[in-house]
């Protein structure tokens, strides 16, 4: 079944629901092995990362907490500027905690760099990232990404939490966005 609307058209599926489940299961096992007895805080970036977090935490068999950070990027529609505004801050104190940022996709790495710098000032015991998707520019960003679900090409994708102008977050799979019409 193809999902189309008058404005947008979806292309090739990059990750099916089955592939996502496999990737999330693997990440969950890796994280559990590394964070046993550390009671990490999974810091989720709203809103794109929320579907990923919900599945990832249910793959985790170790005690952990979750918290949310809502940042809005001053970018155009399909790329970020890296200058972000905190819309909603964490509800907990992360000082001395093992923090794992759970992010949907890392493209230029600018958003993550900004967030890492901000969180580091709060003296967490450790700070790492778990990203479901990574695009090629992220490799040049200089951030070490401990957990990555899948490397994808530099294309704009939607579904499984990822949006284009707030649309498509509900798709159970991740697909290319083919056309940006009527912009
Ligand atoms: P970066 O700052 O360039 O690494 O961009 C990361 C942020 O831009 C992510 O948190 C997403 O919100 C958004 N983003 C980047 N690529 C995509 C995409 O293909 N689809 C949807 N959102 C994206
Ligand atoms: Mg995001």
Tab-separated table of C-alpha atoms and ligand atoms in Angstrom:
chain	number	residue	atom	x	y	z
A	1	UNK	CA	0.000	0.000	0.000
A	2	UNK	CA	1.414	3.385	-0.843
A	3	UNK	CA	0.824	6.351	1.404
A	4	UNK	CA	0.295	9.452	-0.643
A	5	UNK	CA	-1.358	12.759	-0.060
A	6	UNK	CA	-1.891	15.713	-2.306
A	7	UNK	CA	1.322	17.311	-1.097
A	8	UNK	CA	3.835	14.592	-0.359
A	9	UNK	CA	4.793	11.285	-1.797
A	10	UNK	CA	6.639	8.495	-0.105
A	11	UNK	CA	9.316	6.549	-1.883
A	12	UNK	CA	11.326	3.459	-1.127
A	13	UNK	CA	11.104	1.899	2.323
A	14	UNK	CA	14.550	2.050	3.917
A	15	UNK	CA	13.634	0.079	7.017
A	16	UNK	CA	10.590	-2.130	7.289
A	17	UNK	CA	8.847	-2.641	10.635
A	18	UNK	CA	10.566	-6.032	10.891
A	19	UNK	CA	14.021	-4.558	10.259
A	20	UNK	CA	13.388	-1.826	12.819
A	21	UNK	CA	12.411	-4.428	15.420
A	22	UNK	CA	15.615	-6.340	14.723
A	23	UNK	CA	17.798	-3.234	15.010
A	24	UNK	CA	16.085	-2.040	18.187
A	25	UNK	CA	16.445	-5.492	19.742
A	26	UNK	CA	20.179	-5.497	19.026
A	27	UNK	CA	20.642	-2.003	20.448
A	28	UNK	CA	18.708	-2.955	23.569
A	29	UNK	CA	20.942	-5.973	24.149
A	30	UNK	CA	24.125	-3.945	23.636
A	31	UNK	CA	22.993	-1.215	26.017
A	32	UNK	CA	21.918	-3.704	28.679
A	33	UNK	CA	25.292	-5.419	28.557
A	34	UNK	CA	27.160	-2.112	28.894
A	35	UNK	CA	24.967	-0.458	31.528
A	36	UNK	CA	24.241	-3.285	33.921
A	37	UNK	CA	24.078	-1.926	37.496
A	38	UNK	CA	24.560	1.640	36.219
A	39	UNK	CA	20.881	2.602	36.143
A	40	UNK	CA	21.225	4.879	33.122
A	41	UNK	CA	18.925	7.777	32.294
A	42	UNK	CA	17.707	7.607	28.724
A	43	UNK	CA	17.329	11.191	27.599
A	44	UNK	CA	14.939	11.283	24.708
A	45	UNK	CA	14.754	14.076	22.220
A	46	UNK	CA	11.179	14.998	21.490
A	47	UNK	CA	9.393	14.482	19.355
A	48	UNK	CA	11.174	12.407	16.721
A	49	UNK	CA	12.780	9.982	19.151
A	50	UNK	CA	9.662	9.044	21.066
A	51	UNK	CA	8.608	5.997	19.066
A	52	UNK	CA	12.166	4.682	19.134
A	53	UNK	CA	12.435	5.201	22.913
A	54	UNK	CA	9.152	3.420	23.561
A	55	UNK	CA	10.386	0.341	21.723
A	56	UNK	CA	13.988	0.521	22.968
A	57	UNK	CA	13.073	0.694	26.654
A	58	UNK	CA	10.911	-2.383	26.311
A	59	UNK	CA	13.918	-4.252	24.945
A	60	UNK	CA	15.872	-3.352	28.064
A	61	UNK	CA	15.935	-5.725	30.984
A	62	UNK	CA	18.039	-3.540	33.299
A	63	UNK	CA	16.735	-0.804	35.614
A	64	UNK	CA	16.771	2.605	33.956
A	65	UNK	CA	15.004	5.932	34.025
A	66	UNK	CA	13.735	8.068	31.178
A	67	UNK	CA	13.548	11.792	30.730
A	68	UNK	CA	12.703	14.141	27.889
A	69	UNK	CA	14.269	17.130	26.264
A	70	UNK	CA	12.383	19.128	23.709
A	71	UNK	CA	14.560	21.310	21.564
A	72	UNK	CA	13.625	23.160	18.461
A	73	UNK	CA	16.190	23.692	15.790
A	74	UNK	CA	16.476	26.937	13.920
A	75	UNK	CA	16.804	25.329	10.547
A	76	UNK	CA	14.875	25.177	7.351
A	77	UNK	CA	12.468	22.356	6.687
A	78	UNK	CA	14.896	19.589	5.937
A	79	UNK	CA	18.180	20.547	7.583
A	80	UNK	CA	19.167	21.843	10.984
A	81	UNK	CA	21.250	24.887	11.814
A	82	UNK	CA	22.576	23.446	15.048
A	83	UNK	CA	21.378	26.473	16.965
A	84	UNK	CA	18.706	25.093	19.180
A	85	UNK	CA	16.248	26.513	21.639
A	86	UNK	CA	15.225	24.541	24.723
A	87	UNK	CA	11.465	24.217	24.543
A	88	UNK	CA	11.237	21.824	27.485
A	89	UNK	CA	14.113	20.935	29.772
A	90	UNK	CA	14.766	17.672	31.627
A	91	UNK	CA	12.673	17.071	34.720
A	92	UNK	CA	15.512	15.416	36.627
A	93	UNK	CA	19.023	16.198	37.790
A	94	UNK	CA	21.579	14.250	35.756
A	95	UNK	CA	24.615	15.093	37.869
A	96	UNK	CA	26.581	11.914	38.532
A	97	UNK	CA	24.246	9.846	36.342
A	98	UNK	CA	25.005	7.722	33.314
A	99	UNK	CA	23.200	9.556	30.530
A	100	UNK	CA	22.316	8.001	27.211
A	101	UNK	CA	20.782	10.368	24.675
A	102	UNK	CA	18.250	8.549	22.509
A	103	UNK	CA	17.945	10.257	19.143
A	104	UNK	CA	16.088	9.376	15.971
A	105	UNK	CA	18.609	10.455	13.338
A	106	UNK	CA	21.949	12.204	13.255
A	107	UNK	CA	22.614	14.125	10.079
A	108	UNK	CA	25.185	16.933	10.391
A	109	UNK	CA	25.593	16.201	14.096
A	110	UNK	CA	25.010	19.848	14.953
A	111	UNK	CA	21.942	19.274	17.103
A	112	UNK	CA	23.695	16.564	19.075
A	113	UNK	CA	26.874	18.610	19.509
A	114	UNK	CA	24.840	21.429	21.001
A	115	UNK	CA	22.950	19.102	23.330
A	116	UNK	CA	26.104	17.282	24.408
A	117	UNK	CA	27.786	20.573	25.286
A	118	UNK	CA	24.763	21.626	27.283
A	119	UNK	CA	24.389	18.325	29.155
A	120	UNK	CA	28.100	18.055	29.872
A	121	UNK	CA	27.899	21.247	31.944
A	122	UNK	CA	25.573	19.364	34.306
A	123	UNK	CA	28.318	16.846	35.179
A	124	UNK	CA	26.817	13.493	34.233
A	125	UNK	CA	28.979	10.498	35.120
A	126	UNK	CA	28.979	9.477	31.468
A	127	UNK	CA	27.362	10.804	28.321
A	128	UNK	CA	26.735	8.719	25.213
A	129	UNK	CA	24.298	8.590	22.344
A	130	UNK	CA	22.101	5.919	20.854
A	131	UNK	CA	20.846	6.918	17.427
A	132	UNK	CA	18.505	4.827	15.361
A	133	UNK	CA	19.786	6.275	12.092
A	134	UNK	CA	22.968	7.984	10.995
A	135	UNK	CA	23.629	9.846	7.761
A	136	UNK	CA	27.128	10.232	6.215
A	137	UNK	CA	27.778	13.858	7.364
A	138	UNK	CA	27.551	12.667	10.991
A	139	UNK	CA	30.813	10.790	10.562
A	140	UNK	CA	32.616	14.099	10.038
A	141	UNK	CA	31.072	15.746	13.089
A	142	UNK	CA	33.712	14.458	15.492
A	143	UNK	CA	31.181	13.144	18.012
A	144	UNK	CA	31.683	9.565	19.017
A	145	UNK	CA	28.455	7.683	18.529
A	146	UNK	CA	28.446	4.625	20.691
A	147	UNK	CA	25.229	3.025	19.491
A	148	UNK	CA	23.955	3.372	15.940
A	149	UNK	CA	21.047	1.401	14.550
A	150	UNK	CA	21.661	1.821	10.856
A	151	UNK	CA	23.658	3.964	8.471
A	152	UNK	CA	21.529	5.414	5.710
A	153	UNK	CA	22.343	7.640	2.717
A	154	UNK	CA	21.821	11.396	2.769
A	155	UNK	CA	18.132	11.334	1.959
A	156	UNK	CA	15.211	12.756	3.877
A	157	UNK	CA	13.257	10.043	5.623
A	158	UNK	CA	9.979	9.904	7.528
A	159	UNK	CA	8.087	7.428	9.679
A	160	UNK	CA	8.625	5.722	13.046
A	161	UNK	CA	8.619	9.078	14.814
A	162	UNK	CA	10.403	11.023	12.080
A	163	UNK	CA	8.377	13.756	10.493
A	164	UNK	CA	8.170	16.172	7.662
A	165	UNK	CA	6.330	19.232	8.969
A	166	UNK	CA	4.756	17.050	11.689
A	167	UNK	CA	3.436	14.504	9.214
A	168	UNK	CA	4.207	10.799	8.864
A	169	UNK	CA	5.400	10.154	12.432
A	170	UNK	CA	2.874	7.336	12.747
A	171	UNK	CA	4.184	5.134	9.944
A	172	UNK	CA	5.454	1.820	11.348
A	173	UNK	CA	8.318	1.842	8.842
A	174	UNK	CA	10.885	4.383	7.612
A	175	UNK	CA	10.610	5.609	4.035
A	176	UNK	CA	12.155	8.188	1.760
A	177	UNK	CA	10.230	11.393	1.229
A	178	UNK	CA	10.258	11.765	-2.513
A	179	UNK	CA	8.801	15.107	-3.367
A	180	UNK	CA	8.407	18.278	-1.459
A	181	UNK	CA	5.486	19.731	-3.346
A	182	UNK	CA	3.700	23.035	-2.881
A	183	UNK	CA	6.468	24.601	-0.817
B	1	LIG	P1	21.542	17.374	12.535
B	1	LIG	O1	21.594	18.474	13.557
B	1	LIG	O2	21.904	17.849	11.155
B	1	LIG	O3	22.343	16.159	12.937
B	1	LIG	O4	20.027	16.947	12.385
B	1	LIG	C1	19.415	16.156	13.321
B	1	LIG	C2	17.957	16.523	13.500
B	1	LIG	O5	17.362	16.945	12.270
B	1	LIG	C3	17.192	15.304	13.955
B	1	LIG	O6	17.004	15.337	15.345
B	1	LIG	C4	15.881	15.377	13.216
B	1	LIG	O7	14.936	16.046	14.002
B	1	LIG	C5	16.176	16.221	12.002
B	1	LIG	N1	16.385	15.371	10.804
B	1	LIG	C6	17.553	15.142	10.153
B	1	LIG	N2	17.384	14.335	9.109
B	1	LIG	C7	16.063	14.015	9.091
B	1	LIG	C8	15.250	13.183	8.225
B	1	LIG	O8	15.709	12.569	7.257
B	1	LIG	N3	13.934	13.109	8.537
B	1	LIG	C9	13.374	13.765	9.598
B	1	LIG	N4	14.087	14.539	10.427
B	1	LIG	C10	15.421	14.676	10.178
B	2	LIG	MG1	15.106	14.891	16.320
